[in-house]
Amino acid sequence: MSDPIAAARAEGRTLLTEVESKQLLHDAGIPVTQARLATSADEAAQFATEMGFPVVLKIVSGDIAHKSDVGGVILGLDDADAVRAGYDSMLAAVRQAAPGAGIDGVSVQQQAKPGIEVIVGATTDPQFGPVMMFGLGGIFVEVLKDVAFRIVPLEARDAAQMVREIQGVKILEGVRGQPAADFDALERLILQVSDFVAQHPEVAELDLNPVLAYPDGVMAVDARVVLAEPAAVEA
Ligand code: ADP
Ligand code: MG
């Protein structure tokens, strides 16, 4: 595949699709569930058979930032027939929920095993430039605003502090007999993303939401890269 940033620029897009975002991050050594773009139900079934079940299907559109809001995510598909049916029903649902959106197809990826959902992100602050963000997934970020921030570039000590200063750290440390998350892997991921945005000034926003944190390792199952407006890069 060609350079996703160049491809998006050539089409005048600032939003990279999940497939493009994950390709970039995978190339940078960041652990992601890689997604393959299928353009027919049969191709989706073939990719799924090659990668192994269960799989997840997601809508691929440069116009859709939040896929589940428009029926664009189906989890837990266990065989080729379920993938074929899922492909068709997803396209129908998304066309109804987002009538104007251009659709590239449907991505196929392996379903990751359950873990603690965390968010690793980067935004651009008008004053400080790129800033890293870390928090637990879902209500912890959206409702409780339980997040830690640091200015890029981060040092190892920054990442170690970030994962420990959120209120929800107790969940990462393991509650009710659950094993603790792999703090080393979380810190490594935060540093990798910090390096990535430092090396890509054209990236205005990056979201890994969620990353699944395990007792051994981490895996980003969703990724969204947003480029700066072309004029802003020159400034
Ligand atoms: P959205 O664009 O709506 O954020 P996501 O790709 O984050 O879509 O998918 C929605 C949810 O589905 C995620 O928050 C996660 O819980 C689950 N999910 C997505 N992809 C995977 C995967 N590969 N393995 C396991 N769970 C997944
Ligand atoms: Mg997501």
Coordinates of N, CA and C and ligand atoms in Angstrom, one line a residue:
M1 N 0.8 -1.2 0.0 CA 0.0 0.0 0.0 C 0.9 1.3 0.0
S2 N 0.4 2.3 -0.6 CA 1.2 3.6 -0.7 C 1.2 4.3 0.7
D3 N 1.8 5.4 0.8 CA 1.9 6.1 2.0 C 0.5 6.7 2.3
P4 N -0.1 6.3 3.4 CA -1.5 6.7 3.7 C -1.6 8.3 3.9
I5 N -0.6 8.9 4.4 CA -0.7 10.4 4.5 C -0.7 11.0 3.2
A6 N 0.2 10.6 2.3 CA 0.2 11.1 0.9 C -1.1 10.9 0.2
A7 N -1.7 9.7 0.4 CA -2.9 9.3 -0.2 C -4.1 10.2 0.2
A8 N -4.1 10.4 1.6 CA -5.2 11.3 2.1 C -5.0 12.7 1.6
R9 N -3.8 13.2 1.6 CA -3.5 14.6 1.0 C -4.0 14.7 -0.4
A10 N -3.6 13.7 -1.2 CA -4.0 13.7 -2.6 C -5.5 13.8 -2.8
E11 N -6.2 13.3 -1.9 CA -7.7 13.3 -2.0 C -8.3 14.5 -1.2
G12 N -7.4 15.3 -0.7 CA -7.9 16.5 0.1 C -8.6 16.1 1.4
R13 N -8.2 14.9 2.0 CA -8.8 14.5 3.2 C -7.8 14.8 4.4
T14 N -8.4 15.1 5.6 CA -7.6 15.2 6.8 C -7.8 14.0 7.7
L15 N -8.9 13.3 7.5 CA -9.2 12.1 8.3 C -8.7 10.9 7.7
L16 N -7.8 10.2 8.3 CA -7.3 8.9 7.8 C -8.3 7.8 8.3
T17 N -8.5 6.8 7.4 CA -9.4 5.7 7.8 C -8.7 4.9 8.9
E18 N -9.4 4.0 9.5 CA -8.8 3.1 10.5 C -7.7 2.2 9.8
V19 N -8.0 1.7 8.6 CA -7.0 0.9 7.9 C -5.8 1.7 7.7
E20 N -5.9 2.9 7.2 CA -4.7 3.7 6.9 C -4.0 4.1 8.2
S21 N -4.7 4.5 9.3 CA -4.1 4.8 10.5 C -3.3 3.7 11.1
K22 N -3.9 2.5 11.1 CA -3.2 1.3 11.6 C -2.0 0.9 10.8
Q23 N -2.1 1.1 9.5 CA -0.9 0.8 8.7 C 0.3 1.6 9.1
L24 N 0.0 3.0 9.3 CA 1.1 3.9 9.7 C 1.7 3.5 11.1
L25 N 0.8 3.2 12.0 CA 1.2 2.9 13.4 C 1.9 1.5 13.4
H26 N 1.4 0.6 12.7 CA 2.1 -0.7 12.6 C 3.5 -0.6 12.1
D27 N 3.6 0.2 11.0 CA 5.0 0.5 10.4 C 5.9 1.1 11.5
A28 N 5.3 1.9 12.4 CA 6.1 2.5 13.5 C 6.4 1.6 14.7
G29 N 5.9 0.3 14.5 CA 6.2 -0.7 15.6 C 5.2 -0.6 16.7
I30 N 4.1 0.0 16.5 CA 3.0 0.2 17.6 C 2.1 -1.0 17.4
P31 N 1.7 -1.7 18.6 CA 0.9 -2.9 18.5 C -0.6 -2.6 18.2
V32 N -1.0 -3.0 17.0 CA -2.4 -2.7 16.5 C -2.9 -4.0 15.9
T33 N -4.3 -4.2 16.0 CA -4.9 -5.3 15.2 C -5.0 -4.8 13.8
Q34 N -4.2 -5.4 12.9 CA -4.2 -4.9 11.5 C -5.5 -5.2 10.8
A35 N -6.0 -4.3 10.0 CA -7.2 -4.4 9.3 C -7.0 -4.4 7.8
R36 N -7.7 -5.4 7.1 CA -7.7 -5.4 5.7 C -9.0 -4.9 5.1
L37 N -8.8 -4.1 4.0 CA -10.0 -3.5 3.4 C -10.6 -4.5 2.4
A38 N -11.9 -4.9 2.6 CA -12.6 -5.8 1.7 C -13.6 -4.9 0.9
T39 N -13.8 -5.2 -0.3 CA -14.8 -4.4 -1.1 C -15.9 -5.3 -1.6
S40 N -16.0 -6.6 -1.1 CA -17.2 -7.4 -1.3 C -17.4 -8.3 -0.2
A41 N -18.6 -8.9 0.0 CA -18.9 -9.8 1.1 C -18.0 -11.0 1.0
D42 N -17.8 -11.5 -0.3 CA -16.9 -12.7 -0.5 C -15.5 -12.4 -0.1
E43 N -15.0 -11.2 -0.5 CA -13.6 -10.9 -0.1 C -13.4 -10.8 1.4
A44 N -14.4 -10.2 2.1 CA -14.4 -10.1 3.5 C -14.3 -11.5 4.1
A45 N -15.1 -12.4 3.6 CA -15.1 -13.8 4.1 C -13.8 -14.5 3.9
Q46 N -13.2 -14.2 2.7 CA -11.9 -14.8 2.4 C -10.8 -14.3 3.4
F47 N -10.8 -13.0 3.6 CA -9.8 -12.4 4.5 C -10.0 -13.0 5.9
A48 N -11.2 -13.1 6.3 CA -11.5 -13.6 7.7 C -11.0 -15.1 7.8
T49 N -11.2 -15.8 6.8 CA -10.8 -17.2 6.8 C -9.3 -17.3 6.9
E50 N -8.6 -16.4 6.2 CA -7.1 -16.4 6.2 C -6.6 -16.0 7.6
M51 N -7.3 -15.0 8.2 CA -6.7 -14.5 9.5 C -7.2 -15.3 10.7
G52 N -8.3 -16.0 10.6 CA -8.8 -16.8 11.7 C -9.9 -16.2 12.5
F53 N -10.9 -16.9 12.9 CA -12.0 -16.4 13.6 C -11.8 -16.4 15.1
P54 N -12.5 -15.6 15.9 CA -13.5 -14.6 15.5 C -12.9 -13.4 14.9
V55 N -13.7 -12.7 14.0 CA -13.2 -11.4 13.4 C -14.2 -10.3 13.7
V56 N -13.8 -9.1 13.5 CA -14.6 -7.9 13.6 C -14.7 -7.2 12.3
L57 N -15.8 -6.7 11.9 CA -16.0 -5.9 10.7 C -16.3 -4.5 11.1
K58 N -15.7 -3.6 10.3 CA -15.9 -2.1 10.5 C -16.0 -1.4 9.2
I59 N -16.9 -0.4 9.2 CA -17.0 0.4 8.0 C -15.7 1.2 7.8
V60 N -15.4 1.4 6.5 CA -14.2 2.1 6.1 C -14.7 3.3 5.3
S61 N -14.6 4.5 5.9 CA -15.1 5.7 5.2 C -14.3 6.9 5.7
G62 N -13.8 7.7 4.8 CA -13.1 8.9 5.1 C -14.0 10.0 5.7
D63 N -15.3 9.7 5.7 CA -16.3 10.7 6.2 C -16.8 10.3 7.6
I64 N -16.5 9.2 8.1 CA -17.1 8.7 9.3 C -16.0 8.5 10.4
A65 N -16.1 9.3 11.5 CA -15.1 9.3 12.5 C -15.5 8.3 13.6
H66 N -16.8 8.2 13.9 CA -17.2 7.3 15.0 C -18.1 6.2 14.4
K67 N -17.5 5.0 14.2 CA -18.1 4.0 13.4 C -19.3 3.3 14.0
S68 N -19.2 3.1 15.4 CA -20.3 2.4 16.0 C -21.6 3.3 16.0
D69 N -21.4 4.6 16.0 CA -22.6 5.5 16.0 C -23.5 5.2 14.8
V70 N -22.9 4.7 13.7 CA -23.7 4.5 12.5 C -23.9 3.1 12.1
G71 N -23.7 2.2 13.1 CA -23.9 0.8 12.8 C -22.7 0.2 12.1
G72 N -21.5 0.8 12.2 CA -20.3 0.4 11.5 C -19.3 -0.4 12.2
V73 N -19.7 -1.1 13.2 CA -18.8 -2.1 13.9 C -19.7 -3.4 14.2
I74 N -19.2 -4.5 13.8 CA -19.8 -5.8 14.2 C -18.7 -6.7 14.8
L75 N -18.9 -7.1 16.0 CA -18.0 -7.9 16.8 C -18.4 -9.4 16.7
G76 N -17.4 -10.3 17.0 CA -17.7 -11.7 17.3 C -18.3 -12.5 16.1
L77 N -17.8 -12.3 14.9 CA -18.2 -13.1 13.8 C -17.4 -14.4 13.7
D78 N -18.1 -15.5 13.7 CA -17.4 -16.8 14.0 C -17.1 -17.7 12.7
D79 N -17.7 -17.3 11.6 CA -17.5 -18.1 10.4 C -17.7 -17.3 9.2
A80 N -17.4 -17.9 8.0 CA -17.4 -17.1 6.7 C -18.9 -16.7 6.4
D81 N -19.9 -17.5 6.7 CA -21.2 -17.1 6.4 C -21.7 -15.9 7.2
A82 N -21.3 -15.9 8.5 CA -21.6 -14.7 9.4 C -20.9 -13.5 8.9
V83 N -19.7 -13.6 8.3 CA -19.0 -12.4 7.8 C -19.7 -11.9 6.5
R84 N -20.1 -12.8 5.6 CA -20.8 -12.4 4.4 C -22.1 -11.6 4.8
A85 N -22.9 -12.2 5.7 CA -24.1 -11.6 6.1 C -23.9 -10.2 6.8
G86 N -22.8 -10.2 7.7 CA -22.4 -9.0 8.4 C -22.0 -7.9 7.4
Y87 N -21.3 -8.2 6.4 CA -20.9 -7.2 5.4 C -22.1 -6.6 4.8
D88 N -23.1 -7.4 4.3 CA -24.2 -6.8 3.7 C -25.1 -6.0 4.7
S89 N -25.3 -6.5 5.9 CA -26.2 -5.8 6.8 C -25.5 -4.5 7.3
M90 N -24.1 -4.5 7.4 CA -23.4 -3.3 7.8 C -23.6 -2.2 6.7
L91 N -23.4 -2.5 5.5 CA -23.5 -1.5 4.4 C -24.9 -0.9 4.4
A92 N -25.9 -1.8 4.6 CA -27.3 -1.3 4.6 C -27.5 -0.3 5.7
A93 N -27.0 -0.7 6.9 CA -27.2 0.1 8.1 C -26.5 1.5 8.0
V94 N -25.3 1.4 7.5 CA -24.5 2.7 7.4 C -25.1 3.6 6.3
R95 N -25.5 3.0 5.2 CA -26.1 3.9 4.2 C -27.3 4.6 4.7
Q96 N -28.0 3.9 5.6 CA -29.2 4.6 6.2 C -28.9 5.6 7.2
A97 N -27.9 5.3 8.0 CA -27.5 6.2 9.1 C -26.7 7.4 8.7
A98 N -25.9 7.2 7.6 CA -25.0 8.3 7.1 C -25.1 8.3 5.6
P99 N -26.2 8.9 5.1 CA -26.5 8.8 3.7 C -25.5 9.4 2.8
G100 N -24.8 10.5 3.2 CA -23.9 11.2 2.3 C -22.5 10.6 2.3
A101 N -22.2 9.7 3.2 CA -20.8 9.3 3.4 C -20.3 8.4 2.2
G102 N -19.1 8.8 1.8 CA -18.4 7.9 0.8 C -17.9 6.7 1.5
I103 N -18.1 5.5 1.0 CA -17.7 4.2 1.6 C -16.7 3.5 0.8
D104 N -15.5 3.2 1.4 CA -14.5 2.5 0.7 C -14.7 1.0 0.7
G105 N -15.4 0.5 1.7 CA -15.6 -0.9 1.9 C -15.7 -1.2 3.4
V106 N -15.4 -2.4 3.7 CA -15.5 -2.9 5.1 C -14.1 -3.5 5.5
S107 N -13.6 -3.2 6.7 CA -12.4 -3.7 7.1 C -12.6 -5.0 7.9
V108 N -11.7 -5.9 7.8 CA -11.7 -7.2 8.5 C -10.5 -7.3 9.4
Q109 N -10.7 -7.6 10.7 CA -9.6 -7.7 11.6 C -9.9 -8.8 12.6
Q110 N -8.8 -9.3 13.2 CA -9.0 -10.3 14.3 C -9.7 -9.7 15.5
Q111 N -10.5 -10.4 16.2 CA -11.1 -9.9 17.4 C -10.1 -10.2 18.5
A112 N -9.7 -9.1 19.2 CA -8.7 -9.3 20.3 C -9.4 -9.8 21.6
K113 N -8.7 -10.6 22.4 CA -9.3 -11.1 23.6 C -9.6 -9.9 24.6
P114 N -10.6 -10.1 25.5 CA -10.9 -9.0 26.4 C -9.7 -8.5 27.3
G115 N -9.7 -7.2 27.6 CA -8.7 -6.7 28.4 C -9.2 -5.4 29.0
I116 N -8.4 -4.7 29.8 CA -8.8 -3.4 30.3 C -8.7 -2.3 29.2
E117 N -9.8 -1.6 29.0 CA -9.8 -0.6 27.9 C -9.2 0.7 28.3
V118 N -8.2 1.1 27.7 CA -7.6 2.4 28.0 C -7.5 3.2 26.7
I119 N -7.3 4.5 26.8 CA -7.2 5.4 25.7 C -5.8 6.1 25.7
V120 N -5.1 6.0 24.6 CA -3.9 6.7 24.4 C -4.1 7.7 23.2
G121 N -3.9 9.0 23.4 CA -4.1 9.9 22.4 C -3.1 11.1 22.3
A122 N -3.2 11.8 21.2 CA -2.4 13.0 21.1 C -3.2 14.1 20.4
T123 N -3.1 15.3 21.0 CA -3.8 16.4 20.3 C -2.8 17.5 20.2
T124 N -3.2 18.6 19.4 CA -2.3 19.7 19.3 C -2.8 20.9 20.0
D125 N -2.1 21.4 21.0 CA -2.4 22.5 21.8 C -1.9 23.8 21.1
P126 N -2.7 24.8 20.9 CA -2.2 26.0 20.2 C -1.0 26.6 20.8
Q127 N -0.8 26.5 22.1 CA 0.3 27.1 22.8 C 1.5 26.1 22.9
F128 N 1.2 24.8 23.3 CA 2.2 23.9 23.7 C 2.6 22.9 22.5
G129 N 1.8 22.9 21.5 CA 2.1 22.0 20.4 C 1.5 20.6 20.8
P130 N 2.1 19.5 20.3 CA 1.5 18.2 20.5 C 1.6 17.8 22.0
V131 N 0.4 17.3 22.5 CA 0.2 16.9 23.9 C -0.3 15.5 23.9
M132 N 0.3 14.6 24.8 CA -0.2 13.2 24.9 C -1.2 13.2 26.0
M133 N -2.2 12.2 25.8 CA -3.3 12.0 26.7 C -3.4 10.5 27.0
F134 N -3.7 10.2 28.3 CA -3.9 8.8 28.7 C -5.0 8.7 29.7
G135 N -5.9 7.7 29.5 CA -6.9 7.5 30.5 C -7.5 6.1 30.3
L136 N -8.5 5.8 31.2 CA -9.2 4.5 31.0 C -10.3 4.8 30.0
G137 N -10.8 3.8 29.4 CA -11.8 3.9 28.4 C -13.2 4.3 28.9
G138 N -14.1 4.6 28.0 CA -15.5 4.8 28.4 C -15.8 5.9 29.3
I139 N -16.6 5.7 30.4 CA -17.1 6.8 31.2 C -16.0 7.4 32.0
F140 N -14.8 6.8 32.2 CA -13.7 7.4 32.9 C -13.2 8.6 32.2
V141 N -13.2 8.6 30.9 CA -12.7 9.7 30.1 C -13.9 10.7 29.9
E142 N -15.0 10.1 29.4 CA -16.1 10.9 28.9 C -16.8 11.6 30.0
V143 N -17.1 10.9 31.1 CA -17.9 11.5 32.2 C -17.0 12.1 33.3
L144 N -16.0 11.3 33.7 CA -15.3 11.7 34.9 C -14.0 12.5 34.5
K145 N -13.7 12.6 33.2 CA -12.6 13.4 32.8 C -11.3 13.0 33.5
D146 N -11.2 11.7 33.8 CA -10.0 11.2 34.6 C -8.9 10.9 33.6
V147 N -8.2 11.9 33.2 CA -7.1 11.8 32.2 C -5.8 12.5 32.6
A148 N -4.7 12.0 32.1 CA -3.4 12.6 32.4 C -2.9 13.2 31.0
F149 N -2.2 14.3 31.1 CA -1.7 15.0 29.9 C -0.2 15.3 30.1
R150 N 0.6 15.2 29.0 CA 2.0 15.6 29.1 C 2.4 16.2 27.7
I151 N 3.3 17.2 27.7 CA 3.7 17.8 26.5 C 4.7 16.9 25.8
V152 N 4.6 16.7 24.5 CA 5.5 16.0 23.6 C 6.8 16.8 23.4
P153 N 8.0 16.2 23.4 CA 8.3 14.8 23.6 C 8.4 14.4 25.0
L154 N 7.9 13.1 25.3 CA 7.9 12.6 26.7 C 9.2 11.9 26.9
E155 N 9.5 11.9 28.2 CA 10.6 11.1 28.7 C 10.0 9.9 29.4
A156 N 10.8 8.8 29.6 CA 10.3 7.6 30.3 C 9.6 7.9 31.6
R157 N 10.1 8.9 32.3 CA 9.5 9.3 33.6 C 8.1 9.8 33.4
D158 N 7.9 10.6 32.3 CA 6.6 11.2 32.1 C 5.5 10.1 31.9
A159 N 5.9 9.1 31.1 CA 5.0 8.0 30.8 C 4.7 7.2 32.1
A160 N 5.7 7.0 32.9 CA 5.5 6.2 34.1 C 4.5 7.0 35.1
Q161 N 4.7 8.3 35.1 CA 3.8 9.2 35.9 C 2.4 9.2 35.4
M162 N 2.2 9.3 34.1 CA 0.9 9.4 33.5 C 0.0 8.2 33.9
V163 N 0.6 7.0 33.7 CA -0.3 5.8 34.0 C -0.6 5.7 35.4
R164 N 0.1 6.3 36.3 CA -0.1 6.2 37.8 C -0.9 7.3 38.4
E165 N -1.0 8.5 37.7 CA -1.7 9.6 38.3 C -3.2 9.7 38.1
I166 N -3.7 8.9 37.2 CA -5.2 8.9 37.0 C -5.8 8.2 38.2
Q167 N -7.1 8.6 38.5 CA -7.8 8.0 39.6 C -8.0 6.5 39.4
G168 N -8.2 6.2 38.1 CA -8.5 4.8 37.8 C -7.4 3.8 37.8
V169 N -6.2 4.3 38.3 CA -5.0 3.4 38.4 C -5.3 2.1 39.1
K170 N -6.2 2.2 40.1 CA -6.6 1.0 40.8 C -7.1 -0.1 39.9
I171 N -7.8 0.3 38.9 CA -8.3 -0.7 38.0 C -7.1 -1.4 37.2
L172 N -6.1 -0.6 36.9 CA -5.0 -1.1 36.2 C -4.2 -2.0 37.1
E173 N -4.2 -1.7 38.4 CA -3.5 -2.5 39.4 C -4.2 -3.8 39.7
G174 N -5.4 -4.0 39.2 CA -6.1 -5.2 39.4 C -7.1 -5.2 40.6
V175 N -8.4 -5.3 40.3 CA -9.4 -5.3 41.3 C -10.1 -6.7 41.3
R176 N -10.7 -7.1 42.5 CA -11.5 -8.3 42.6 C -10.8 -9.5 41.9
G177 N -9.6 -9.7 42.3 CA -8.9 -10.9 41.8 C -8.4 -10.8 40.3
Q178 N -8.7 -9.7 39.6 CA -8.2 -9.5 38.3 C -6.7 -9.2 38.3
P179 N -6.0 -9.8 37.3 CA -4.6 -9.5 37.3 C -4.3 -8.0 36.9
A180 N -3.1 -7.5 37.3 CA -2.7 -6.2 37.0 C -2.4 -6.1 35.5
A181 N -2.6 -4.9 35.0 CA -2.2 -4.6 33.6 C -0.7 -4.5 33.5
D182 N -0.2 -4.7 32.3 CA 1.3 -4.6 32.0 C 1.7 -3.1 31.9
F183 N 2.1 -2.6 33.1 CA 2.5 -1.1 33.1 C 3.6 -0.8 32.2
D184 N 4.6 -1.7 32.1 CA 5.8 -1.5 31.2 C 5.3 -1.3 29.8
A185 N 4.4 -2.2 29.3 CA 3.9 -2.2 28.0 C 3.1 -0.9 27.7
L186 N 2.3 -0.4 28.7 CA 1.5 0.8 28.6 C 2.5 2.0 28.4
E187 N 3.5 2.0 29.3 CA 4.5 3.2 29.2 C 5.2 3.1 27.9
R188 N 5.6 2.0 27.4 CA 6.3 1.8 26.1 C 5.4 2.4 25.0
L189 N 4.1 2.0 25.0 CA 3.2 2.5 24.0 C 3.1 4.0 24.0
I190 N 2.9 4.6 25.2 CA 2.8 6.0 25.3 C 4.0 6.7 24.7
L191 N 5.2 6.2 25.0 CA 6.5 6.7 24.4 C 6.5 6.5 22.9
Q192 N 6.1 5.4 22.4 CA 6.1 5.2 21.0 C 5.2 6.2 20.3
V193 N 4.0 6.4 20.9 CA 3.1 7.4 20.2 C 3.7 8.8 20.3
S194 N 4.3 9.1 21.4 CA 4.9 10.4 21.6 C 6.0 10.6 20.5
D195 N 6.8 9.6 20.3 CA 7.8 9.6 19.2 C 7.2 9.8 17.8
F196 N 6.1 9.0 17.6 CA 5.4 9.1 16.3 C 4.9 10.5 16.0
V197 N 4.3 11.1 17.0 CA 3.7 12.5 16.7 C 4.9 13.5 16.6
A198 N 6.0 13.3 17.3 CA 7.1 14.2 17.2 C 7.7 14.1 15.8
Q199 N 7.7 12.9 15.3 CA 8.3 12.7 13.9 C 7.3 13.0 12.8
H200 N 6.1 13.2 13.1 CA 5.1 13.5 12.1 C 4.3 14.8 12.4
P201 N 4.9 16.0 12.2 CA 4.3 17.2 12.5 C 3.0 17.5 11.8
E202 N 2.8 16.7 10.7 CA 1.5 16.9 9.9 C 0.4 16.2 10.6
V203 N 0.6 15.4 11.7 CA -0.5 14.7 12.4 C -0.9 15.7 13.5
A204 N -2.2 16.1 13.4 CA -2.8 17.1 14.3 C -3.4 16.3 15.5
E205 N -3.9 15.1 15.3 CA -4.7 14.4 16.3 C -4.5 12.9 16.1
L206 N -4.3 12.2 17.2 CA -4.2 10.7 17.1 C -4.9 10.1 18.2
D207 N -5.8 9.1 17.9 CA -6.5 8.4 19.0 C -6.4 6.9 18.9
L208 N -5.9 6.3 19.9 CA -6.0 4.9 20.0 C -7.1 4.6 21.1
N209 N -8.3 4.3 20.6 CA -9.5 4.2 21.5 C -10.4 3.1 21.1
P210 N -10.3 2.0 21.7 CA -9.5 1.7 22.9 C -8.2 0.9 22.5
V211 N -7.3 1.0 23.5 CA -6.2 0.0 23.6 C -6.6 -1.0 24.7
L212 N -6.4 -2.3 24.4 CA -6.7 -3.3 25.4 C -5.4 -3.6 26.2
A213 N -5.5 -3.4 27.5 CA -4.3 -3.7 28.3 C -4.5 -5.1 29.0
Y214 N -3.4 -5.9 28.8 CA -3.4 -7.3 29.3 C -2.3 -7.4 30.4
P215 N -2.4 -8.5 31.1 CA -1.3 -8.8 32.1 C 0.1 -8.8 31.4
D216 N 0.0 -9.3 30.1 CA 1.3 -9.3 29.3 C 1.0 -8.6 28.0
G217 N 1.3 -7.3 27.9 CA 1.2 -6.6 26.6 C 0.0 -5.7 26.5
V218 N -0.1 -5.1 25.4 CA -1.2 -4.2 25.0 C -1.5 -4.3 23.5
M219 N -2.7 -4.0 23.1 CA -3.1 -4.0 21.7 C -4.1 -3.0 21.4
A220 N -3.8 -2.1 20.5 CA -4.8 -1.0 20.0 C -5.7 -1.7 19.0
V221 N -7.0 -1.6 19.3 CA -8.0 -2.2 18.4 C -8.7 -1.2 17.5
D222 N -8.5 0.1 17.8 CA -9.1 1.2 17.0 C -8.0 2.3 16.9
A223 N -7.9 2.9 15.8 CA -7.0 4.0 15.6 C -7.5 5.0 14.6
R224 N -7.3 6.3 15.0 CA -7.8 7.4 14.2 C -6.7 8.5 14.1
V225 N -6.2 8.8 12.9 CA -5.2 9.8 12.7 C -5.9 10.9 11.9
V226 N -5.7 12.2 12.4 CA -6.3 13.3 11.8 C -5.1 14.3 11.4
L227 N -5.0 14.6 10.1 CA -3.9 15.5 9.7 C -4.3 17.0 9.9
A228 N -3.3 17.8 10.1 CA -3.5 19.2 10.1 C -4.0 19.7 8.8
E229 N -4.7 20.8 8.8 CA -5.1 21.5 7.6 C -3.9 21.8 6.8
P230 N -3.8 21.6 5.5 CA -2.6 21.8 4.7 C -1.9 23.1 5.1
A231 N -2.6 24.2 5.2 CA -2.0 25.5 5.4 C -1.3 25.6 6.8
A232 N -1.8 24.8 7.8 CA -1.3 24.9 9.1 C 0.1 24.3 9.2
V233 N 0.4 23.3 8.3 CA 1.7 22.6 8.4 C 2.8 23.6 8.1
E234 N 2.6 24.5 7.2 CA 3.6 25.4 6.8 C 4.0 26.4 7.9
A235 N 3.0 26.7 8.7 CA 3.2 27.8 9.7 C 4.3 27.5 10.7
Ligands
ADP1 P1 -15.6 3.5 17.0 O1 -15.2 4.2 15.7 O2 -17.1 3.5 17.2 O3 -14.8 4.1 18.1 P2 -14.2 1.0 17.5 O4 -13.3 0.5 16.4 O5 -13.5 1.6 18.7 O6 -15.2 2.0 16.8 O7 -15.1 -0.2 17.9 C1 -16.1 -0.1 19.0 C2 -15.7 -1.0 20.1 O8 -15.7 -2.4 19.7 C3 -14.4 -0.8 20.8 O9 -14.5 0.2 21.8 C4 -14.0 -2.1 21.3 O10 -14.7 -2.3 22.6 C5 -14.6 -3.1 20.4 N1 -13.6 -3.6 19.3 C6 -13.3 -2.9 18.2 N2 -12.4 -3.6 17.5 C7 -12.1 -4.7 18.2 C8 -11.2 -5.8 18.0 N3 -10.4 -6.0 17.0 N4 -11.2 -6.8 19.0 C9 -11.9 -6.7 20.1 N5 -12.8 -5.7 20.3 C10 -12.9 -4.7 19.4
MG2 MG -13.0 3.6 19.0

